[in-house]
Amino acid sequence: MPLIMMSGFPASGKTTRANQIRDFFNSKIAELSPTDPRIARLKVHVVNDEGLGISKEVYREARPEKDARATFYGAVKRLLSADDIVIADGMNYIKGYRYQLHCESKALLTPSCVVYVGTPAEKCKEWNVARDSEKKEGEETGGEGKQDSREAYAPDVLDNLIFRYEEPNGMTRWDSPLFIVPWMDEHIPGEEMWNAMVNNEAVKPHLAT
Ligand code: ADP
Ligand code: MG
């Protein structure tokens, strides 16, 4: 089933949006399952660095960064199947990387899309710092976790990733359909995404009955 690639600057709100998409898709599945057994089999997965135990420090150097990308890629590829909706909640900042992931979904005859979380660099920097203070508060109250999602990017790592970011282009087949979610929008385009990814007539014949 579909591959949903998140893309955006670090601390742009990708995980926040990925969770919104997951919740929306789960509510659609709950609503439609009683009357559609194919929908009832669908499961939504979110893959991200935190879940894979990847530290934000890997982006400081080429080698660990490459390994982290390979780990992420492998995790997405393993989950892709006829009954799984995979939300690849990473930066997916390299055009060629998005192309490869798109090809993985193509090989399984399943659609893919890109969700571009459009947040200006200045906002990301603000939110990155805010996340750090959330984390400090959490530590004071005894919060812990292997890779805390509230861990902030080091400022130089953040700047460097923003500099290297390759913006999606909806005119290319690997970045389309492209859903753009502006930072100030409260909602994600859930229905449009569901229609493109699950209700897509071209997809239905491939759903085993
Ligand atoms: P990413 O996954 O892109 O690194 P997150 O979703 O973890 O980003 O968000 C980074 C920080 O910004 C978090 O502290 C989050 O609460 C905050 N944040 C995300 N989206 C918004 C928003 N639309 N408005 C205000 N704060 C936000
Ligand atoms: Mg995230």
mmCIF file of C-alpha atoms and ligand atoms in Angstrom:
data_model
loop_
_atom_site.group_PDB
_atom_site.id
_atom_site.type_symbol
_atom_site.label_atom_id
_atom_site.label_comp_id
_atom_site.label_asym_id
_atom_site.label_seq_id
_atom_site.Cartn_x
_atom_site.Cartn_y
_atom_site.Cartn_z
ATOM 1 C CA MET A 1 0.000 0.000 0.000
ATOM 2 C CA PRO A 2 0.996 3.594 -0.350
ATOM 3 C CA LEU A 3 4.212 5.199 0.637
ATOM 4 C CA ILE A 4 3.854 8.697 2.032
ATOM 5 C CA MET A 5 7.167 10.541 2.042
ATOM 6 C CA MET A 6 7.381 13.507 4.347
ATOM 7 C CA SER A 7 9.889 16.151 3.317
ATOM 8 C CA GLY A 8 10.968 19.400 4.869
ATOM 9 C CA PHE A 9 13.636 21.203 6.841
ATOM 10 C CA PRO A 10 14.718 19.849 10.206
ATOM 11 C CA ALA A 11 12.267 20.907 12.953
ATOM 12 C CA SER A 12 9.746 22.053 10.333
ATOM 13 C CA GLY A 13 6.975 20.001 11.937
ATOM 14 C CA LYS A 14 7.242 16.787 9.886
ATOM 15 C CA THR A 15 6.626 14.425 12.804
ATOM 16 C CA THR A 16 3.719 16.556 13.996
ATOM 17 C CA ARG A 17 2.206 16.352 10.483
ATOM 18 C CA ALA A 18 3.035 12.641 10.104
ATOM 19 C CA ASN A 19 1.084 11.946 13.298
ATOM 20 C CA GLN A 20 -1.843 14.020 12.012
ATOM 21 C CA ILE A 21 -1.841 12.002 8.774
ATOM 22 C CA ARG A 22 -1.597 8.717 10.683
ATOM 23 C CA ASP A 23 -4.549 9.698 12.897
ATOM 24 C CA PHE A 24 -6.606 10.786 9.902
ATOM 25 C CA PHE A 25 -5.900 7.559 7.992
ATOM 26 C CA ASN A 26 -6.653 5.450 11.068
ATOM 27 C CA SER A 27 -10.004 7.182 11.476
ATOM 28 C CA LYS A 28 -10.825 6.527 7.797
ATOM 29 C CA ILE A 29 -9.868 2.869 8.234
ATOM 30 C CA ALA A 30 -12.057 2.574 11.352
ATOM 31 C CA GLU A 31 -14.954 4.229 9.539
ATOM 32 C CA LEU A 32 -14.762 2.139 6.353
ATOM 33 C CA SER A 33 -13.620 -1.239 7.718
ATOM 34 C CA PRO A 34 -17.090 -2.609 8.596
ATOM 35 C CA THR A 35 -18.188 -2.380 4.964
ATOM 36 C CA ASP A 36 -14.902 -2.938 3.147
ATOM 37 C CA PRO A 37 -12.721 -5.924 4.085
ATOM 38 C CA ARG A 38 -9.824 -4.616 1.998
ATOM 39 C CA ILE A 39 -9.739 -1.437 4.038
ATOM 40 C CA ALA A 40 -10.016 -3.465 7.258
ATOM 41 C CA ARG A 41 -6.638 -5.051 6.538
ATOM 42 C CA LEU A 42 -4.795 -1.752 6.185
ATOM 43 C CA LYS A 43 -2.274 -0.715 8.816
ATOM 44 C CA VAL A 44 -0.558 2.640 9.121
ATOM 45 C CA HIS A 45 3.112 2.825 10.129
ATOM 46 C CA VAL A 46 5.281 5.844 10.874
ATOM 47 C CA VAL A 47 9.030 5.398 10.378
ATOM 48 C CA ASN A 48 11.309 8.067 11.846
ATOM 49 C CA ASP A 49 14.787 8.599 13.271
ATOM 50 C CA GLU A 50 13.543 8.568 16.865
ATOM 51 C CA GLY A 51 11.851 5.188 16.411
ATOM 52 C CA LEU A 52 15.004 3.790 14.802
ATOM 53 C CA GLY A 53 17.280 5.156 17.544
ATOM 54 C CA ILE A 54 19.084 7.501 15.124
ATOM 55 C CA SER A 55 20.631 10.521 16.819
ATOM 56 C CA LYS A 56 20.404 14.003 15.316
ATOM 57 C CA GLU A 57 24.198 14.123 15.557
ATOM 58 C CA VAL A 58 24.578 11.660 12.640
ATOM 59 C CA TYR A 59 23.961 14.596 10.274
ATOM 60 C CA ARG A 60 27.246 16.123 11.339
ATOM 61 C CA GLU A 61 29.403 13.769 9.265
ATOM 62 C CA ALA A 62 29.016 12.035 5.917
ATOM 63 C CA ARG A 63 29.624 8.450 6.984
ATOM 64 C CA PRO A 64 27.167 8.149 9.908
ATOM 65 C CA GLU A 65 24.669 10.165 7.909
ATOM 66 C CA LYS A 66 24.873 7.722 5.021
ATOM 67 C CA ASP A 67 24.450 4.772 7.375
ATOM 68 C CA ALA A 68 21.431 6.436 8.972
ATOM 69 C CA ARG A 69 19.851 6.971 5.566
ATOM 70 C CA ALA A 70 20.423 3.307 4.723
ATOM 71 C CA THR A 71 18.835 2.212 8.024
ATOM 72 C CA PHE A 72 15.823 4.423 7.383
ATOM 73 C CA TYR A 73 15.516 3.156 3.809
ATOM 74 C CA GLY A 74 15.678 -0.470 4.942
ATOM 75 C CA ALA A 75 12.992 0.094 7.572
ATOM 76 C CA VAL A 76 10.643 1.660 5.013
ATOM 77 C CA LYS A 77 11.310 -1.056 2.449
ATOM 78 C CA ARG A 78 10.633 -3.864 4.926
ATOM 79 C CA LEU A 79 7.247 -2.403 5.849
ATOM 80 C CA LEU A 80 6.022 -1.735 2.317
ATOM 81 C CA SER A 81 3.418 -4.349 1.370
ATOM 82 C CA ALA A 82 -0.090 -4.654 -0.038
ATOM 83 C CA ASP A 83 -1.704 -4.015 3.348
ATOM 84 C CA ASP A 84 0.569 -1.403 4.867
ATOM 85 C CA ILE A 85 0.527 2.357 4.554
ATOM 86 C CA VAL A 86 3.999 3.610 5.348
ATOM 87 C CA ILE A 87 4.647 7.202 6.381
ATOM 88 C CA ALA A 88 8.367 7.851 5.880
ATOM 89 C CA ASP A 89 8.732 10.602 8.473
ATOM 90 C CA GLY A 90 12.239 11.757 7.648
ATOM 91 C CA MET A 91 13.668 14.830 5.988
ATOM 92 C CA ASN A 92 13.879 12.958 2.666
ATOM 93 C CA TYR A 93 16.005 15.919 1.685
ATOM 94 C CA ILE A 94 17.869 14.344 -1.242
ATOM 95 C CA LYS A 95 16.125 14.201 -4.596
ATOM 96 C CA GLY A 96 17.804 10.934 -5.573
ATOM 97 C CA TYR A 97 16.772 9.345 -2.285
ATOM 98 C CA ARG A 98 13.118 10.250 -2.847
ATOM 99 C CA TYR A 99 13.455 8.864 -6.367
ATOM 100 C CA GLN A 100 14.728 5.540 -5.034
ATOM 101 C CA LEU A 101 11.972 5.254 -2.440
ATOM 102 C CA HIS A 102 9.428 6.062 -5.133
ATOM 103 C CA CYS A 103 10.851 3.206 -7.212
ATOM 104 C CA GLU A 104 10.460 0.802 -4.274
ATOM 105 C CA SER A 105 6.744 1.560 -4.120
ATOM 106 C CA LYS A 106 6.448 1.364 -7.907
ATOM 107 C CA ALA A 107 8.019 -2.091 -7.827
ATOM 108 C CA LEU A 108 5.173 -3.165 -5.517
ATOM 109 C CA LEU A 109 2.585 -1.533 -7.825
ATOM 110 C CA THR A 110 1.587 0.842 -5.094
ATOM 111 C CA PRO A 111 1.397 4.636 -5.212
ATOM 112 C CA SER A 112 3.625 7.113 -3.444
ATOM 113 C CA CYS A 113 3.293 10.791 -2.671
ATOM 114 C CA VAL A 114 5.335 13.535 -1.083
ATOM 115 C CA VAL A 115 4.119 15.812 1.705
ATOM 116 C CA TYR A 116 6.178 18.978 1.735
ATOM 117 C CA VAL A 117 6.034 20.606 5.132
ATOM 118 C CA GLY A 118 6.609 24.207 4.149
ATOM 119 C CA THR A 119 8.032 26.053 7.099
ATOM 120 C CA PRO A 120 10.486 28.952 6.689
ATOM 121 C CA ALA A 121 13.999 28.389 8.010
ATOM 122 C CA GLU A 122 13.571 31.069 10.674
ATOM 123 C CA LYS A 123 10.496 29.298 12.099
ATOM 124 C CA CYS A 124 12.343 25.970 12.123
ATOM 125 C CA LYS A 125 15.153 27.539 14.121
ATOM 126 C CA GLU A 126 12.622 28.938 16.577
ATOM 127 C CA TRP A 127 10.844 25.585 16.949
ATOM 128 C CA ASN A 128 14.146 23.754 17.269
ATOM 129 C CA VAL A 129 15.063 25.884 20.272
ATOM 130 C CA ALA A 130 11.563 25.544 21.734
ATOM 131 C CA ARG A 131 11.927 21.777 21.489
ATOM 132 C CA ASP A 132 15.131 21.959 23.478
ATOM 133 C CA SER A 133 13.450 23.775 26.334
ATOM 134 C CA GLU A 134 10.553 21.258 26.275
ATOM 135 C CA LYS A 135 13.186 18.573 26.670
ATOM 136 C CA LYS A 136 14.860 20.299 29.610
ATOM 137 C CA GLU A 137 11.514 20.589 31.364
ATOM 138 C CA GLY A 138 10.916 16.894 30.671
ATOM 139 C CA GLU A 139 14.246 15.958 32.209
ATOM 140 C CA GLU A 140 13.463 17.903 35.338
ATOM 141 C CA THR A 141 10.267 15.920 35.745
ATOM 142 C CA GLY A 142 12.101 12.653 35.125
ATOM 143 C CA GLY A 143 11.271 12.207 31.421
ATOM 144 C CA GLU A 144 13.593 9.933 29.504
ATOM 145 C CA GLY A 145 13.949 8.105 26.189
ATOM 146 C CA LYS A 146 16.648 6.599 24.016
ATOM 147 C CA GLN A 147 16.303 9.123 21.215
ATOM 148 C CA ASP A 148 14.124 11.831 22.619
ATOM 149 C CA SER A 149 12.044 13.391 19.837
ATOM 150 C CA ARG A 150 12.477 16.654 21.706
ATOM 151 C CA GLU A 151 16.247 16.540 21.318
ATOM 152 C CA ALA A 152 17.156 19.668 19.335
ATOM 153 C CA TYR A 153 19.499 19.832 16.339
ATOM 154 C CA ALA A 154 22.793 21.583 17.062
ATOM 155 C CA PRO A 155 22.551 25.022 15.371
ATOM 156 C CA ASP A 156 25.370 24.318 12.902
ATOM 157 C CA VAL A 157 23.872 20.933 11.929
ATOM 158 C CA LEU A 158 20.501 22.601 11.411
ATOM 159 C CA ASP A 159 21.995 25.333 9.193
ATOM 160 C CA ASN A 160 23.910 22.809 7.161
ATOM 161 C CA LEU A 161 20.849 20.593 6.570
ATOM 162 C CA ILE A 162 18.785 23.600 5.517
ATOM 163 C CA PHE A 163 21.540 24.586 3.092
ATOM 164 C CA ARG A 164 21.660 21.111 1.552
ATOM 165 C CA TYR A 165 17.902 20.590 1.373
ATOM 166 C CA GLU A 166 16.575 19.701 -2.106
ATOM 167 C CA GLU A 167 13.023 20.981 -2.390
ATOM 168 C CA PRO A 168 10.426 18.637 -3.939
ATOM 169 C CA ASN A 169 9.178 19.406 -7.427
ATOM 170 C CA GLY A 170 5.634 18.238 -8.194
ATOM 171 C CA MET A 171 6.455 18.117 -11.911
ATOM 172 C CA THR A 172 8.705 15.083 -11.431
ATOM 173 C CA ARG A 173 7.071 11.704 -11.140
ATOM 174 C CA TRP A 174 8.899 10.769 -7.918
ATOM 175 C CA ASP A 175 7.698 13.907 -6.133
ATOM 176 C CA SER A 176 4.093 13.640 -7.286
ATOM 177 C CA PRO A 177 1.444 13.906 -6.227
ATOM 178 C CA LEU A 178 2.898 16.648 -4.071
ATOM 179 C CA PHE A 179 0.914 17.861 -1.076
ATOM 180 C CA ILE A 180 2.130 21.132 0.368
ATOM 181 C CA VAL A 181 1.297 21.801 4.000
ATOM 182 C CA PRO A 182 2.046 25.420 4.967
ATOM 183 C CA TRP A 183 3.252 25.832 8.545
ATOM 184 C CA MET A 184 0.299 27.977 9.611
ATOM 185 C CA ASP A 185 -2.366 25.527 8.421
ATOM 186 C CA GLU A 186 -4.161 23.736 11.205
ATOM 187 C CA HIS A 187 -5.182 20.728 9.120
ATOM 188 C CA ILE A 188 -3.535 18.393 6.650
ATOM 189 C CA PRO A 189 -5.272 17.731 3.282
ATOM 190 C CA GLY A 190 -6.452 14.365 4.631
ATOM 191 C CA GLU A 191 -9.322 13.604 2.251
ATOM 192 C CA GLU A 192 -7.255 14.509 -0.808
ATOM 193 C CA MET A 193 -4.440 12.307 0.388
ATOM 194 C CA TRP A 194 -6.766 9.412 1.155
ATOM 195 C CA ASN A 195 -8.362 9.692 -2.289
ATOM 196 C CA ALA A 196 -5.033 9.814 -4.068
ATOM 197 C CA MET A 197 -3.430 7.037 -2.059
ATOM 198 C CA VAL A 198 -6.198 4.569 -1.160
ATOM 199 C CA ASN A 199 -9.263 5.393 -3.274
ATOM 200 C CA ASN A 200 -7.146 5.677 -6.375
ATOM 201 C CA GLU A 201 -8.886 3.521 -9.046
ATOM 202 C CA ALA A 202 -5.513 2.557 -10.458
ATOM 203 C CA VAL A 203 -4.600 1.150 -7.054
ATOM 204 C CA LYS A 204 -7.725 -0.829 -6.259
ATOM 205 C CA PRO A 205 -7.151 -3.766 -8.616
ATOM 206 C CA HIS A 206 -3.890 -4.434 -6.814
ATOM 207 C CA LEU A 207 -5.537 -4.768 -3.447
ATOM 208 C CA ALA A 208 -5.961 -8.496 -3.005
ATOM 209 C CA THR A 209 -9.585 -9.416 -2.282
HETATM 210 P P1 ADP B 1 10.405 17.644 12.660
HETATM 211 O O1 ADP B 1 9.841 16.267 12.770
HETATM 212 O O2 ADP B 1 10.293 18.229 11.289
HETATM 213 O O3 ADP B 1 11.801 17.751 13.192
HETATM 214 P P2 ADP B 1 8.537 18.285 14.811
HETATM 215 O O4 ADP B 1 7.191 17.856 14.332
HETATM 216 O O5 ADP B 1 9.216 17.400 15.782
HETATM 217 O O6 ADP B 1 9.498 18.608 13.574
HETATM 218 O O7 ADP B 1 8.370 19.760 15.404
HETATM 219 C C1 ADP B 1 9.475 20.496 15.909
HETATM 220 C C2 ADP B 1 9.008 21.384 17.037
HETATM 221 O O8 ADP B 1 8.133 22.369 16.506
HETATM 222 C C3 ADP B 1 8.219 20.659 18.130
HETATM 223 O O9 ADP B 1 8.561 21.216 19.375
HETATM 224 C C4 ADP B 1 6.777 20.918 17.765
HETATM 225 O O10 ADP B 1 5.960 20.903 18.915
HETATM 226 C C5 ADP B 1 6.859 22.304 17.139
HETATM 227 N N1 ADP B 1 5.839 22.472 16.082
HETATM 228 C C6 ADP B 1 5.614 21.654 15.034
HETATM 229 N N2 ADP B 1 4.631 22.111 14.225
HETATM 230 C C7 ADP B 1 4.221 23.274 14.784
HETATM 231 C C8 ADP B 1 3.231 24.264 14.427
HETATM 232 N N3 ADP B 1 2.474 24.135 13.322
HETATM 233 N N4 ADP B 1 3.109 25.349 15.235
HETATM 234 C C9 ADP B 1 3.877 25.505 16.330
HETATM 235 N N5 ADP B 1 4.833 24.617 16.724
HETATM 236 C C10 ADP B 1 5.009 23.521 15.975
HETATM 237 MG MG MG B 2 10.704 14.450 13.216
#
